[in-house]
Amino acid sequence: MTLTMTPSQQLLTPQLEIRGGRQLSGEVRVSGAKNSALVLMAASLLTEDSLRLRNMPALSDIGGMGDILGALGVGIDRGSDWVELKADSLNQASPPYELVNSLRASFFCIGPLLARLGVARVPLPGGCKIGARPVVEHVKGLKALGAQVTIEHGVVSAVVPGRGHRLSGGRIHLDCPSVGATETLMMAAALADGESVIENAAQEPEVVDLAGLIIAMGGKVRGAGTPTITIVGMERLHGADYMVIPDRIEAGTFLLAAAITRSRLRVTPVIPDHLRAVLSKLEEVGCRLEPDGIGMTISADHIRAVDLRTQPFPGFPTDLQAPFMSLLATADGTSVITEAIFENRLQHVGELQRMGAAIRTQGNIAFVEGVPSLSGAPVTGSDLRASAAMVLAGLVAEGTTVVQGLHHLDRGYDNIEGKLNALGASILRSNG
Ligand code: UD1
């Protein structure tokens, strides 16, 4: 499992050199879901027993979350694709700023820490290139569960007043179906006194995965995957042995790798319900999809333009907007892509233009006129999914594409170049 980089490794500027124009073939295996794995790791704070998580992806973000939990006193043992966490001697209610700042998902710790210790101080996660990432809904919900919350000097401090310092169940209506807020509040409510209801909850598969874990730990959760989630708080939760769901965004990225190279690939495992909106757009652009119960075989030759708009689940995921744009940059016709979740998530447009794509933007809308071919160029991924979009474009571009900014890519893709090379791509990782 990849751990945090040492200072000497950080000085190097690793890059991928992609020689484009090769068709792909064969079968590719999807790793465990990053966004599930991160929140499930935080859920280890809910019990003093050990929690074993399987199907863990090897990602730098997972190493970062391990560092944060370790700093709180959680014992960690890890193997190639599993991690065992034991929070039996928590000695801190406050993860260090340096660690939190580099990993937004570390804010998840506030819910379980508060539920378990009655107090938590977590630095406010930093801004993010794709747009503001407020935690208003998380804070509002924790208050509804009885916490006193203040934000001062960049730190969110929460304390549960009264004897016992136990949160109490409450009714929370989220103004927007925030994934992070839903997960934070589910974990907090899992140890609260009484029943909690989260209305307008996020319905993402990662929320359902967290509910599955809480149930496996002896908790009671109903309605995950719908807009109303009910959690009955328990006095204590116990350990569990739990399998992380497959990464739907990684699966979508490989399906798009097949589409952009006009190839035939089997991607496995794929849970079609996790990818309905994406699969339907892939069929609309002309791909053929054959689900087989475990995986999905995709074949593509002619790609047509399509319009799409990102939305909360079950709508089209914002995390696949940039990778899908790379495909549409090579389609027949003009596509209109609307990014409706994050206000600044079209930064990959400039880089795709450098590769010959014909894209205009107006606010959060991109008009993508397909071109017959892209050309290799040096490009930089401005965030995780933008980097994946660059890799996809590089697979089909004429000549060599050099993708920089790999610290983003390595946060969320487990050995992407190894997996693509096994399918026939030509990608070399070097140190610039
Ligand atoms: C999670 C995912 C991320 C994905 C995103 C949207 C993890 C670790 N990350 O991020 O990959 O892109 O969901 O699917 O799971 N918002 C508010 N107020 C709040 C909280 C959020 O207005 O208090 C807004 C945000 O500005 C954004 C939208 O809600 O416009 C979605 O954010 P949210 O669902 O919270 O995303 P994350 O949980 O941070």
Short mmCIF file of C-alpha atoms in Angstrom, two decimals, residues 13 44 64 66 77 113 120 131 137 144 163 167 192 194 213 218 247 262 274 306 329 358 397 414 429:
data_model
loop_
_atom_site.label_atom_id
_atom_site.label_comp_id
_atom_site.label_asym_id
_atom_site.label_seq_id
_atom_site.Cartn_x
_atom_site.Cartn_y
_atom_site.Cartn_z
CA THR A 13 8.33 15.78 -10.58
CA SER A 44 -12.93 2.74 12.85
CA GLY A 64 -2.69 9.91 4.33
CA GLY A 66 -3.80 6.12 7.92
CA ASP A 77 -1.80 -2.99 10.50
CA LEU A 113 -14.52 11.47 17.28
CA ALA A 120 -13.37 16.93 18.60
CA GLY A 131 -14.48 25.06 -6.01
CA GLU A 137 -24.16 21.28 6.50
CA ALA A 144 -28.90 19.28 15.70
CA ARG A 163 -22.89 14.53 31.84
CA LEU A 167 -24.84 13.14 21.39
CA ALA A 192 -26.03 9.03 19.78
CA GLY A 194 -31.98 7.84 20.40
CA LEU A 213 -20.42 -1.11 7.71
CA GLY A 218 -23.97 -3.74 15.30
CA ASP A 247 -14.63 2.07 -7.36
CA ARG A 262 -12.46 2.65 -30.02
CA HIS A 274 -23.67 2.37 -9.37
CA VAL A 306 -24.15 13.92 -26.49
CA ALA A 329 -13.56 15.93 -27.70
CA ALA A 358 -12.18 22.45 -29.89
CA ALA A 397 -3.60 11.51 -29.29
CA ASP A 414 -4.35 2.51 -8.09
CA ARG A 429 6.39 6.80 -15.61
#
